[in-house]
mmCIF file of C-alpha atoms and ligand atoms in Angstrom:
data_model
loop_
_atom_site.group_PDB
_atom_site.id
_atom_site.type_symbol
_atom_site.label_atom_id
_atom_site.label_comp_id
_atom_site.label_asym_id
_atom_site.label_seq_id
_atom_site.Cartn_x
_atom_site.Cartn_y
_atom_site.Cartn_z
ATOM 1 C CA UNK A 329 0.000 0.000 0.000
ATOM 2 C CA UNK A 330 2.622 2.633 0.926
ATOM 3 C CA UNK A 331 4.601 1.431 -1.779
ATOM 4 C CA UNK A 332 1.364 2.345 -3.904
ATOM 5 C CA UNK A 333 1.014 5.923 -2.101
ATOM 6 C CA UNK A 334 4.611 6.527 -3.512
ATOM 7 C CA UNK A 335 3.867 5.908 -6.562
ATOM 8 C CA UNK A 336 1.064 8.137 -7.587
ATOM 9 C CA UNK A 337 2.884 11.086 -5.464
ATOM 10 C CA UNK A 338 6.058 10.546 -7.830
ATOM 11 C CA UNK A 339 3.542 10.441 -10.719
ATOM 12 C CA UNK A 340 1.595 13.557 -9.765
ATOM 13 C CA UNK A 341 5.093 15.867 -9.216
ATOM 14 C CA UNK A 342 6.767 14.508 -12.759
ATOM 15 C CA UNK A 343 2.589 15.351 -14.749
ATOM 16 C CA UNK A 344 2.928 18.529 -12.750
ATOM 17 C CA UNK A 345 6.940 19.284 -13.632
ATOM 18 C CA UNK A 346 5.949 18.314 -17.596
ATOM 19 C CA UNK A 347 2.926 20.763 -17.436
ATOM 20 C CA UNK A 348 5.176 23.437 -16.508
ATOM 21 C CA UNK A 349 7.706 22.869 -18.505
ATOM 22 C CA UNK A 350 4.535 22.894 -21.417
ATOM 23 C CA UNK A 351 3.477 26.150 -19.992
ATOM 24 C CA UNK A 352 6.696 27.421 -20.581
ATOM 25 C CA UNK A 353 6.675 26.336 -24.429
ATOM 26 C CA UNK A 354 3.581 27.922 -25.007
ATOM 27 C CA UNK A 355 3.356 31.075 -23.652
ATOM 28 C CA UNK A 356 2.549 33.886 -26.023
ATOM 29 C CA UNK A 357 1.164 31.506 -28.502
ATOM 30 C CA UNK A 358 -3.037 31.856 -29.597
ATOM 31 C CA UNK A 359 -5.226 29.387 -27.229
ATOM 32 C CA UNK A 360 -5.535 27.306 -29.730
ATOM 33 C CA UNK A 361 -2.304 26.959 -31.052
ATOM 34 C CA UNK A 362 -1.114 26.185 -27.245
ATOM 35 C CA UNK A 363 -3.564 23.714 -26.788
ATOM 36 C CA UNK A 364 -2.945 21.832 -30.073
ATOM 37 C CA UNK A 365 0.918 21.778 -29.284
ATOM 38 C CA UNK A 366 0.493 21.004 -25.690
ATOM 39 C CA UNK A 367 -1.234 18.072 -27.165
ATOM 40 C CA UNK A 368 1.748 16.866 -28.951
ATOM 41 C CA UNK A 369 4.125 17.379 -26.140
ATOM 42 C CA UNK A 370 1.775 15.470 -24.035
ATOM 43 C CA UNK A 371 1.633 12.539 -26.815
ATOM 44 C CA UNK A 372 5.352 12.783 -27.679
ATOM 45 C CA UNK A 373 6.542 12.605 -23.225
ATOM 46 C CA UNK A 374 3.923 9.898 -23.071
ATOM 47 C CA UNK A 375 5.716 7.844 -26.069
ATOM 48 C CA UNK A 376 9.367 8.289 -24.567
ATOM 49 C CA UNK A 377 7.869 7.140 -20.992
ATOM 50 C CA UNK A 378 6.178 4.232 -22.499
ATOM 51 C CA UNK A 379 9.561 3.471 -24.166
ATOM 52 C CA UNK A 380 11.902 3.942 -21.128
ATOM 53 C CA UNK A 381 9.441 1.424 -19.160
ATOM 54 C CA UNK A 382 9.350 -0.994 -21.589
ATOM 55 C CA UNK A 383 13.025 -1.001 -21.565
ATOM 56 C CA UNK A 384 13.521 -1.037 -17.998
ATOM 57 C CA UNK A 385 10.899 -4.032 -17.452
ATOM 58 C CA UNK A 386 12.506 -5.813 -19.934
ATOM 59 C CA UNK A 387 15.744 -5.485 -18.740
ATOM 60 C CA UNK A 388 13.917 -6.371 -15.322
ATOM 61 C CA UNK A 389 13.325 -9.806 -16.255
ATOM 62 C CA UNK A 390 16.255 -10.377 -17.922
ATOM 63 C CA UNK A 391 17.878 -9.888 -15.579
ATOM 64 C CA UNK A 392 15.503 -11.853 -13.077
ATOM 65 C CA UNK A 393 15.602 -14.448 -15.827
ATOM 66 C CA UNK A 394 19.532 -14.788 -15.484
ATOM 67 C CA UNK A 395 19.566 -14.549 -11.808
ATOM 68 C CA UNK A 396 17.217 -17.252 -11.255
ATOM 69 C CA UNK A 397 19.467 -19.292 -14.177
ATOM 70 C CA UNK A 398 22.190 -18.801 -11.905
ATOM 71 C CA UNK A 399 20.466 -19.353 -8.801
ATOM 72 C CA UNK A 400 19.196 -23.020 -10.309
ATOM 73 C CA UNK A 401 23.140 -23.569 -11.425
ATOM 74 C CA UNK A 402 24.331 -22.977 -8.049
ATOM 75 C CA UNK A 403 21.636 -25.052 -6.552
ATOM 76 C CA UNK A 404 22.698 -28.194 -9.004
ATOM 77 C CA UNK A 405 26.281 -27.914 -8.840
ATOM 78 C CA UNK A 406 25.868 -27.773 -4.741
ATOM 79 C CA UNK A 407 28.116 -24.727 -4.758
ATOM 80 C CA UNK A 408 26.706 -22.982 -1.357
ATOM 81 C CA UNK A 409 27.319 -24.042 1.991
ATOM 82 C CA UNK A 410 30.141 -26.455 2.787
ATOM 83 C CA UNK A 411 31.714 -29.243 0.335
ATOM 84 C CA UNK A 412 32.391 -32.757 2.034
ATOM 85 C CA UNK A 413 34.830 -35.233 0.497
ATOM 86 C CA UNK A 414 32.649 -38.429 0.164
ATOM 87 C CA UNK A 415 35.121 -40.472 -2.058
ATOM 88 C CA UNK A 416 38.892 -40.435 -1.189
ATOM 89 C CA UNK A 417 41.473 -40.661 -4.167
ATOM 90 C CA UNK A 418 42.512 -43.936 -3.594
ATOM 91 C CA UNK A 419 38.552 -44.851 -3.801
ATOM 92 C CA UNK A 420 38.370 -42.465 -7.367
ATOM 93 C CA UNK A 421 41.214 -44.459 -8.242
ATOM 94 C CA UNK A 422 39.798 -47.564 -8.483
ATOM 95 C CA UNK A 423 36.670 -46.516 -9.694
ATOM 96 C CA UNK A 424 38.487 -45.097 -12.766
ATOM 97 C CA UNK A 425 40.767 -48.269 -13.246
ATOM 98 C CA UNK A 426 37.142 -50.374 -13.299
ATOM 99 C CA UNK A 427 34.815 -48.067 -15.233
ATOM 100 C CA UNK A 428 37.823 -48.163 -17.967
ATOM 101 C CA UNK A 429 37.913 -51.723 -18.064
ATOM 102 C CA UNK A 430 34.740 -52.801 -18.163
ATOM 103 C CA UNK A 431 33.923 -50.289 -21.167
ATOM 104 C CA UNK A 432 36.789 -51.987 -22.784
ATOM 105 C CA UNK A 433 35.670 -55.142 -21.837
ATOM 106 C CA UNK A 434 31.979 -54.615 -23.241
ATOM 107 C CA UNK A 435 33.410 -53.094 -26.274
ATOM 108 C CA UNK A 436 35.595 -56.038 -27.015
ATOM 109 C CA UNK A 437 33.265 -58.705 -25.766
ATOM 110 C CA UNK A 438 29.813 -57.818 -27.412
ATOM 111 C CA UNK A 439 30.750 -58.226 -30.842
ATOM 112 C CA UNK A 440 32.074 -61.858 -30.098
ATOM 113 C CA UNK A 441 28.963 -62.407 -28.821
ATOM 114 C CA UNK A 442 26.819 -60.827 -31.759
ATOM 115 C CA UNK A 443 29.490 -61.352 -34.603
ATOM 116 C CA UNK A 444 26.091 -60.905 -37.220
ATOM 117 C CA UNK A 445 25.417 -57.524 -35.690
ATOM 118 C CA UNK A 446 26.544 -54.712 -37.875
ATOM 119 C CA UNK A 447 28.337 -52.600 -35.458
ATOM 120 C CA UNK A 448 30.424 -55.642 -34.471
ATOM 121 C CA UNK A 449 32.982 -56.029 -37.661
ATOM 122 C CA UNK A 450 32.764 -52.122 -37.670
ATOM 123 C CA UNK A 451 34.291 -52.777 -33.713
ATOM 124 C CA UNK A 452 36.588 -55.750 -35.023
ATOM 125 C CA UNK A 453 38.214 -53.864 -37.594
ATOM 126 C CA UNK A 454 38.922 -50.512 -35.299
ATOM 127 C CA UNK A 455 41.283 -52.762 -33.302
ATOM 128 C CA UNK A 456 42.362 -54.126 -36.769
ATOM 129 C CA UNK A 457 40.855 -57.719 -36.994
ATOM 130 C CA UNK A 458 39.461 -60.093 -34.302
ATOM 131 C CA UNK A 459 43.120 -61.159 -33.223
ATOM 132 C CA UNK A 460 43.995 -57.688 -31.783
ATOM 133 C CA UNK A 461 40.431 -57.110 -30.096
ATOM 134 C CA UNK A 462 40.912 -60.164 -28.362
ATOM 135 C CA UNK A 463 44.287 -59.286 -26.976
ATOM 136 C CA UNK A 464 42.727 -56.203 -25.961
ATOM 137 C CA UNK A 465 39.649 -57.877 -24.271
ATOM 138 C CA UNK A 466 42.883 -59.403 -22.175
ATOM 139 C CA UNK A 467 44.177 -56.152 -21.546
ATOM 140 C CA UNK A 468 40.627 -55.079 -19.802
ATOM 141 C CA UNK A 469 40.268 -58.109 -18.591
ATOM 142 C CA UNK A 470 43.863 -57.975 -16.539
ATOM 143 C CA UNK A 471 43.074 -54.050 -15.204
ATOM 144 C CA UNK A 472 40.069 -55.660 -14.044
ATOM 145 C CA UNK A 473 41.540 -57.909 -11.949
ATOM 146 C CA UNK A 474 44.187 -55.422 -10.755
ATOM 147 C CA UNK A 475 41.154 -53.314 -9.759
ATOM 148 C CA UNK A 476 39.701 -56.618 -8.078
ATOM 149 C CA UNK A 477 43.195 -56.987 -5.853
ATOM 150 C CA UNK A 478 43.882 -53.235 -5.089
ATOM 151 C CA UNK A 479 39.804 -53.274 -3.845
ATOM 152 C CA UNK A 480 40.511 -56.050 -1.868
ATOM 153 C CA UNK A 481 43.632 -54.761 -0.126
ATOM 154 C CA UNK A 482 41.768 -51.464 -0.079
ATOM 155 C CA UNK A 483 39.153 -53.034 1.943
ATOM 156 C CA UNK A 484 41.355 -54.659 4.339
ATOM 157 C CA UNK A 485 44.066 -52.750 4.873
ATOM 158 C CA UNK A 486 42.606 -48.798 5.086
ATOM 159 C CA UNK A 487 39.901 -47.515 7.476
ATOM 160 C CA UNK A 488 37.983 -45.732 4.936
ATOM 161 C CA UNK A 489 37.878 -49.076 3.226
ATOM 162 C CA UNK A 490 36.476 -50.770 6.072
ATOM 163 C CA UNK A 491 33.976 -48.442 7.152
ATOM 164 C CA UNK A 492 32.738 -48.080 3.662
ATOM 165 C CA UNK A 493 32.460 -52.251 3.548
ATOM 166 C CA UNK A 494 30.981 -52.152 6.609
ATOM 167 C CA UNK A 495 28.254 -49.571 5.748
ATOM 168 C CA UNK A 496 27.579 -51.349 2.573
ATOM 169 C CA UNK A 497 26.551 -54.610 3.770
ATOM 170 C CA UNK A 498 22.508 -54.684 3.310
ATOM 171 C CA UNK A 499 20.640 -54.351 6.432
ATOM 172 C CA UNK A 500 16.946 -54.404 7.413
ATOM 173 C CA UNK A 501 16.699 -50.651 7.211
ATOM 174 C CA UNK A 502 17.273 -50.932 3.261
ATOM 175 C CA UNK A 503 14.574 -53.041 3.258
ATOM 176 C CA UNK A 504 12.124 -50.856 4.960
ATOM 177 C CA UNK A 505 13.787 -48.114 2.655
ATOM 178 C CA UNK A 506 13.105 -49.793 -0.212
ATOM 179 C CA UNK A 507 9.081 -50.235 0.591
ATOM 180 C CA UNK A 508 9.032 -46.367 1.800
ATOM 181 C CA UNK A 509 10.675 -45.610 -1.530
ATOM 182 C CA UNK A 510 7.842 -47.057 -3.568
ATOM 183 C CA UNK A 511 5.002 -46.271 -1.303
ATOM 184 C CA UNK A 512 6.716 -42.407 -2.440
ATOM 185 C CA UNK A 513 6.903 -42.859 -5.634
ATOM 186 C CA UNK A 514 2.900 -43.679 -5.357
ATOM 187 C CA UNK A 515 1.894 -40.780 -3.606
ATOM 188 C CA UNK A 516 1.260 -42.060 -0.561
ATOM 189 C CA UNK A 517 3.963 -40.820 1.567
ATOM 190 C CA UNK A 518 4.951 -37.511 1.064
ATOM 191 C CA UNK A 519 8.238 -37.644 1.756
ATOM 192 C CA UNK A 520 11.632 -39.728 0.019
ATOM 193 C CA UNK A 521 13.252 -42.307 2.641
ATOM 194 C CA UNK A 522 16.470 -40.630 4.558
ATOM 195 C CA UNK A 523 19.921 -42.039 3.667
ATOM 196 C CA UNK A 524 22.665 -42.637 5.002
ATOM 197 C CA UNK A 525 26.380 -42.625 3.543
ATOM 198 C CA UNK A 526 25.115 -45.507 0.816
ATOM 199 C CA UNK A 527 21.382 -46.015 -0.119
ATOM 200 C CA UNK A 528 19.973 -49.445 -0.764
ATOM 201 C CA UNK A 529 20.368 -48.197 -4.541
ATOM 202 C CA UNK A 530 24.201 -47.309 -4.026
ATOM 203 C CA UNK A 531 24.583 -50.687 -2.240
ATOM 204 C CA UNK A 532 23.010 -52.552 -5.059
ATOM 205 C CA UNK A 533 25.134 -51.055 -7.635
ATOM 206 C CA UNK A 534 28.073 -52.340 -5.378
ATOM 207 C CA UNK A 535 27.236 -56.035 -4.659
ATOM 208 C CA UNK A 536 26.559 -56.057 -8.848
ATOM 209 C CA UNK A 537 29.566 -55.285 -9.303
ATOM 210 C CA UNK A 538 31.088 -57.505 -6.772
ATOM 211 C CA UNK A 539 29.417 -60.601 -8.078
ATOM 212 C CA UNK A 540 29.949 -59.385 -11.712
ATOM 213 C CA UNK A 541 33.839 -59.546 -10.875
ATOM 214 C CA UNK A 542 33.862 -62.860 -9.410
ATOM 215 C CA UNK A 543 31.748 -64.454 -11.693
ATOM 216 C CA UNK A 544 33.478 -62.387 -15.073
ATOM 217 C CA UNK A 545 37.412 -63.079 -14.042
ATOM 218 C CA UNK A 546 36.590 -66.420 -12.830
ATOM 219 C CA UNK A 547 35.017 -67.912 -16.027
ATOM 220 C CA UNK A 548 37.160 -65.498 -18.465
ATOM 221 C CA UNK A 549 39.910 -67.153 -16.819
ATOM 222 C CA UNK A 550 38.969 -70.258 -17.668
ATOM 223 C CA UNK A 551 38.454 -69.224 -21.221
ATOM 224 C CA UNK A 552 41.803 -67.299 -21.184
ATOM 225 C CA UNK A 553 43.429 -71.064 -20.274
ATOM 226 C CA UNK A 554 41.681 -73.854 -21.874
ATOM 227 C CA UNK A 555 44.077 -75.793 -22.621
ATOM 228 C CA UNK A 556 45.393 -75.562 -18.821
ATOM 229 C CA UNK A 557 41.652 -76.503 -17.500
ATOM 230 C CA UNK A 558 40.938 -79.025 -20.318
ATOM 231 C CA UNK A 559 44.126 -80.654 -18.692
ATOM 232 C CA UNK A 560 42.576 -81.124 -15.651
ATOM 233 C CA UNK A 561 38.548 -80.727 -16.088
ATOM 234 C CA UNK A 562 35.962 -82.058 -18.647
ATOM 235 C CA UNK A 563 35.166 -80.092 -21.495
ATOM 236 C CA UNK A 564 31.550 -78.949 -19.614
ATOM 237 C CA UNK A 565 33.090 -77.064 -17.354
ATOM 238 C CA UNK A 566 34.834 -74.892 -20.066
ATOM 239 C CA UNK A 567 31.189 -74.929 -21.501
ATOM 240 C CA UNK A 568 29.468 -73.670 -17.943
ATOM 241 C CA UNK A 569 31.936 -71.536 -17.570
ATOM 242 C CA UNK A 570 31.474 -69.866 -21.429
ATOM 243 C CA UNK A 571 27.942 -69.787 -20.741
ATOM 244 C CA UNK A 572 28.148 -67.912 -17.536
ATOM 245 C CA UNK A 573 30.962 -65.193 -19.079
ATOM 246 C CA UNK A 574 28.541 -64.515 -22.034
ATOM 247 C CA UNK A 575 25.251 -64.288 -19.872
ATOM 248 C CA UNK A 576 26.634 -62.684 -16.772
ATOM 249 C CA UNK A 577 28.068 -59.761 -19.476
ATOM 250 C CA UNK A 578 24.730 -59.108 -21.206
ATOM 251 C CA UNK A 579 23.326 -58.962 -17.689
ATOM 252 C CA UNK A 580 26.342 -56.747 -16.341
ATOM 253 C CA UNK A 581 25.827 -54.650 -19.760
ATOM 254 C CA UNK A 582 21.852 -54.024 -19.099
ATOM 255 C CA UNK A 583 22.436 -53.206 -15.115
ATOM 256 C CA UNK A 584 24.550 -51.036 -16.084
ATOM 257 C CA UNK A 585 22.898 -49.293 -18.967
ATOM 258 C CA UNK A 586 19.328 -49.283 -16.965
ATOM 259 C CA UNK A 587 20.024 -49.326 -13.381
ATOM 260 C CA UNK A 588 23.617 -47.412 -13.015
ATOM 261 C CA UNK A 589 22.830 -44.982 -15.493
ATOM 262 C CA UNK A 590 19.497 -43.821 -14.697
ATOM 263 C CA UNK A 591 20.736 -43.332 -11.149
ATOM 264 C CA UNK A 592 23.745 -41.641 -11.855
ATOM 265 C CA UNK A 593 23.115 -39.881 -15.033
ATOM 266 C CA UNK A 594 18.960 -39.807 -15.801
ATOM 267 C CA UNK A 595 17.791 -39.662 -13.234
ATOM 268 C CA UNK A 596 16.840 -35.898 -13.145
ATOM 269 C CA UNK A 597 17.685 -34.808 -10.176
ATOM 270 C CA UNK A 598 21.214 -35.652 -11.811
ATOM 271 C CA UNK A 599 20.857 -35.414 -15.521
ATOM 272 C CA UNK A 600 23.424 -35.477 -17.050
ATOM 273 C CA UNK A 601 25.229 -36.351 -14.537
ATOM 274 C CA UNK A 602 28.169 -35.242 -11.813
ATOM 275 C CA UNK A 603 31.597 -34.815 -11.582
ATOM 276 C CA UNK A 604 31.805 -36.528 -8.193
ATOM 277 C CA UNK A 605 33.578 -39.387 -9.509
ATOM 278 C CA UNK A 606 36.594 -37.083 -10.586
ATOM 279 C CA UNK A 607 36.322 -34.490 -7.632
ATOM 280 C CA UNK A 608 35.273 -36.872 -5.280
ATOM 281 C CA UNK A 609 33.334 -33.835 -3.303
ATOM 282 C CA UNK A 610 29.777 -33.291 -2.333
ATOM 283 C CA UNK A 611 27.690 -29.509 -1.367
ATOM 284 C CA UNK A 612 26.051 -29.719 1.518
ATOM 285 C CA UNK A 613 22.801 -28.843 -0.287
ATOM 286 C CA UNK A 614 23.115 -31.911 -2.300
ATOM 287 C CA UNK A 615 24.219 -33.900 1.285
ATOM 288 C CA UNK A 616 21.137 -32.915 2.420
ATOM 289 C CA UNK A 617 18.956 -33.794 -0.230
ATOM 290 C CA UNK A 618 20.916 -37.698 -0.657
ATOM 291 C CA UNK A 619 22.631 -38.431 2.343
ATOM 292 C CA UNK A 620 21.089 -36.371 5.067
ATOM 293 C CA UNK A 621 21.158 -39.498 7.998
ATOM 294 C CA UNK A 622 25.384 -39.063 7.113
ATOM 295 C CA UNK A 623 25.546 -35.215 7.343
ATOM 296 C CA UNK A 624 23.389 -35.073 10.301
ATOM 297 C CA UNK A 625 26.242 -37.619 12.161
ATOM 298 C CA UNK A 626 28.729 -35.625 10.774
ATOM 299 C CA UNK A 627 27.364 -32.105 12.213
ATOM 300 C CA UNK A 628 26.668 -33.957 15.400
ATOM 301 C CA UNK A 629 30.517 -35.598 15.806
ATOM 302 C CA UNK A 630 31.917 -32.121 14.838
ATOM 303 C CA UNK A 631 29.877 -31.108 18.296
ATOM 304 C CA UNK A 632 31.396 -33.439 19.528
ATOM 305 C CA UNK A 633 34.854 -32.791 18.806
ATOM 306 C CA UNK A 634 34.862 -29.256 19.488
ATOM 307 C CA UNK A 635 32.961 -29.290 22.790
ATOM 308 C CA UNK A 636 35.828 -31.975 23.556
ATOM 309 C CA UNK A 637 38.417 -29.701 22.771
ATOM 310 C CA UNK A 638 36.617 -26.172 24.486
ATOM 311 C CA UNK A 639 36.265 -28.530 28.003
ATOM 312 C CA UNK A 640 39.876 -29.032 27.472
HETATM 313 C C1 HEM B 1243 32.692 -56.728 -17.425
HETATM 314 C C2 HEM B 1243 33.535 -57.664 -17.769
HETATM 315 C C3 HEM B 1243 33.478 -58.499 -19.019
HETATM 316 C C4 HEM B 1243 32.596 -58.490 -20.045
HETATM 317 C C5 HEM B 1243 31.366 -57.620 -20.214
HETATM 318 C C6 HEM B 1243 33.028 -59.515 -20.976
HETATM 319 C C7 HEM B 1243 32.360 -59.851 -22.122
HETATM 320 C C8 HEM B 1243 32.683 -60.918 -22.924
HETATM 321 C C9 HEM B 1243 31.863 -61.437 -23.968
HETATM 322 C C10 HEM B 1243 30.468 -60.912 -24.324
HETATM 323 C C11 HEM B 1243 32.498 -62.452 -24.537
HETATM 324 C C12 HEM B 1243 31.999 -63.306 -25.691
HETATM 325 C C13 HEM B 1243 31.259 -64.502 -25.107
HETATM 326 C C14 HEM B 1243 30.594 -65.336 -26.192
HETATM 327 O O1 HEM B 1243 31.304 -65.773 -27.125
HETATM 328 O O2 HEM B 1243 29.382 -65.545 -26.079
HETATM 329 C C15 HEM B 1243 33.757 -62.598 -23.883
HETATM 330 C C16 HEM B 1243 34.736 -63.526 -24.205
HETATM 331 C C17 HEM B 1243 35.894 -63.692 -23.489
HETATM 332 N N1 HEM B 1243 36.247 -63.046 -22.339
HETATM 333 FE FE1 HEM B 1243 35.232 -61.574 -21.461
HETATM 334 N N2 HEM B 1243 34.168 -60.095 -20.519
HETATM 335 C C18 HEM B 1243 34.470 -59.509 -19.317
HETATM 336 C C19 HEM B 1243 35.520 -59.825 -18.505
HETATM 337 C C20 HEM B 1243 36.479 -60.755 -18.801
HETATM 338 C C21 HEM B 1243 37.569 -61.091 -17.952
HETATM 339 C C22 HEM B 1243 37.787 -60.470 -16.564
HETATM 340 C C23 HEM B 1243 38.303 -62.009 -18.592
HETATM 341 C C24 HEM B 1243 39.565 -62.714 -18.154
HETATM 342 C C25 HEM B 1243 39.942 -62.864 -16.929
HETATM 343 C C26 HEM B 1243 37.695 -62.266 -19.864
HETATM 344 C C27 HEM B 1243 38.154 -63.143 -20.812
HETATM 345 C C28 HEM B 1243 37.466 -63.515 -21.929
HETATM 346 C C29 HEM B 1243 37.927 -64.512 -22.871
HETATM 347 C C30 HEM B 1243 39.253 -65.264 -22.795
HETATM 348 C C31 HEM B 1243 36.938 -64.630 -23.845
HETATM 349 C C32 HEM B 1243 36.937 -65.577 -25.043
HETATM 350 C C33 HEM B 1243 37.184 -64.840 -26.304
HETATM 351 C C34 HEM B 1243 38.576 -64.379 -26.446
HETATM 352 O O3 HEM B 1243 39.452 -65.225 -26.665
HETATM 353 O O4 HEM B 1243 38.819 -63.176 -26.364
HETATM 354 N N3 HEM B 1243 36.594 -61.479 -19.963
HETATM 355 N N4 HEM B 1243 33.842 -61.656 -22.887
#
């Protein structure tokens, strides 16, 4: 309202500073005359106002417009409020050393698979000819295991590997998570289950891959040295274990392309995706929104800490 009242009372002084300025112009002139070119003034001020404002307003929201752009950047890319580190570099690491592989891996392995498929010779003859692409399925195949062995140690040997093992063992909370999730998704509960450091989805994607390892290097290996097994095993067990590499990779390939990907990359919350695999770092806004169970323990051991440290 008073906002209104200031308005008009800027609007009255300006009509009354224009009419005097008019007044002014016209003076000495035949009533008529003055009238017709007070008119004109009158048309030609209102024209230039009507300009300026239109301007101004749409600089305005242009300007709104970009702000809120930016605002909605800063929001995604978490980059208010605190950043935790959630992966370590030794973790990034090793994810980087796996994701590598197994795109090699698929790369190289599909088209043995689907030789008829069309892409497949145009794969094939990139490595120039089915002898080198299998040499470099071996070359995935062997960074693979090195990722297998250094995640192993990892897990043993360093604290963060530990805890993180520890935390990602499925517990009875993941189920109830799970059955919140979905009763959310159908409306009926208004708000998403809270997470922890790993979600029943992150924990899935983990124990895939866990199992897709074993059950990958153990049979490739077997492929990798058939003469060795045949020396010691019938021929079915090279054929189990040919059945299980070529099966457990189409079913590696399609949790990967549905489940990992949607989570991490269309999901759109995430689309098209983070950097948090490189940076290893998470905002605090984004803590909150996926992991706030692990940032509220975090806030409340910082407490902690310092209230240790202030009582001497
Ligand atoms: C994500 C991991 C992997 C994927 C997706 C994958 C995929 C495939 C596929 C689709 C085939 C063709 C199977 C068929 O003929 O039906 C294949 C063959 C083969 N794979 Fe793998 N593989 C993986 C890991 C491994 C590993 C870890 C090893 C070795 C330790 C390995 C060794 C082999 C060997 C020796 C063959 C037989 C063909 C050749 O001589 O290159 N693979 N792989």
């Amino acid at each position: 309202m008073a906002e209104d009242d200031r308005k008009d009372a800027t609007r009255d002084a300006v009509g009354r500073e224009i009419e005097s300025a008019m007044n002014g112009q016209v003076s000495g002139l035949p009533p008529e005359q003055a009238e017709a070119l007070r008119e004109k003034i009158r048309l030609r001020v209102r024209e230039e106002i009507e300009r300026d404002l239109r301007a101004r307003t749409a600089s305005d929201r242009k300007d709104a417009a970009h702000l809120a752009k930016e605002a909605r950047k800063k929001e995604k890319h978490g980059e208010e409020g605190e950043t935790f580190i959630r992966f370590n570099r030794n973790f990034r690491f090793q994810h980087m050393v796996m994701f590598s592989s197994v795109i090699l891996l698929i790369i190289t392995g599909m088209p043995l698979k689907f030789p008829n498929f069309i892409l497949s010779r145009f794969v094939i003859n990139f490595w120039g000819g089915i002898q080198y692409s299998t040499i470099v399925h071996r070359i995935g195949a062997a960074m693979l295991i090195y990722f297998m062995i250094h995640h192993f140690l990892y897990t043993i040997l360093t604290r963060d590997g530990r805890r993180d093992f520890w935390l990602l063992l499925p517990k009875l909370e993941d189920a109830k998570d799970i059955v919140h999730n979905i009763r959310h998704f159908l409306g009926k509960l208004p708000d998403k289950p809270r997470f922890g450091r790993f979600s029943y989805i992150e924990k899935f994607d983990y124990w895939a891959v866990y199992w897709g390892c074993i059950i990958m290097i153990g049979s490739g290996l077997f492929l990798w040295f058939e003469t060795d097994v045949l020396r010691f095993l019938p021929k079915y067990a090279l054929d189990v274990a040919h059945e299980m590499h070529s099966d457990e990779a189409m079913l590696a390939t399609l949790a990967i392309v549905i489940w990992h990907f949607y989570n991490v990359h269309f999901n759109p919350d995430r689309f098209p995706g983070t950097l948090l695999w490189w940076h290893g770092r998470m905002s605090e806004h984004e803590m909150k929104e996926e992991h706030p169970l692990e940032l509220e323990e975090i806030v409340a051991r910082r407490a902690k800490e310092s209230a240790e440290v202030s009582n001497g």
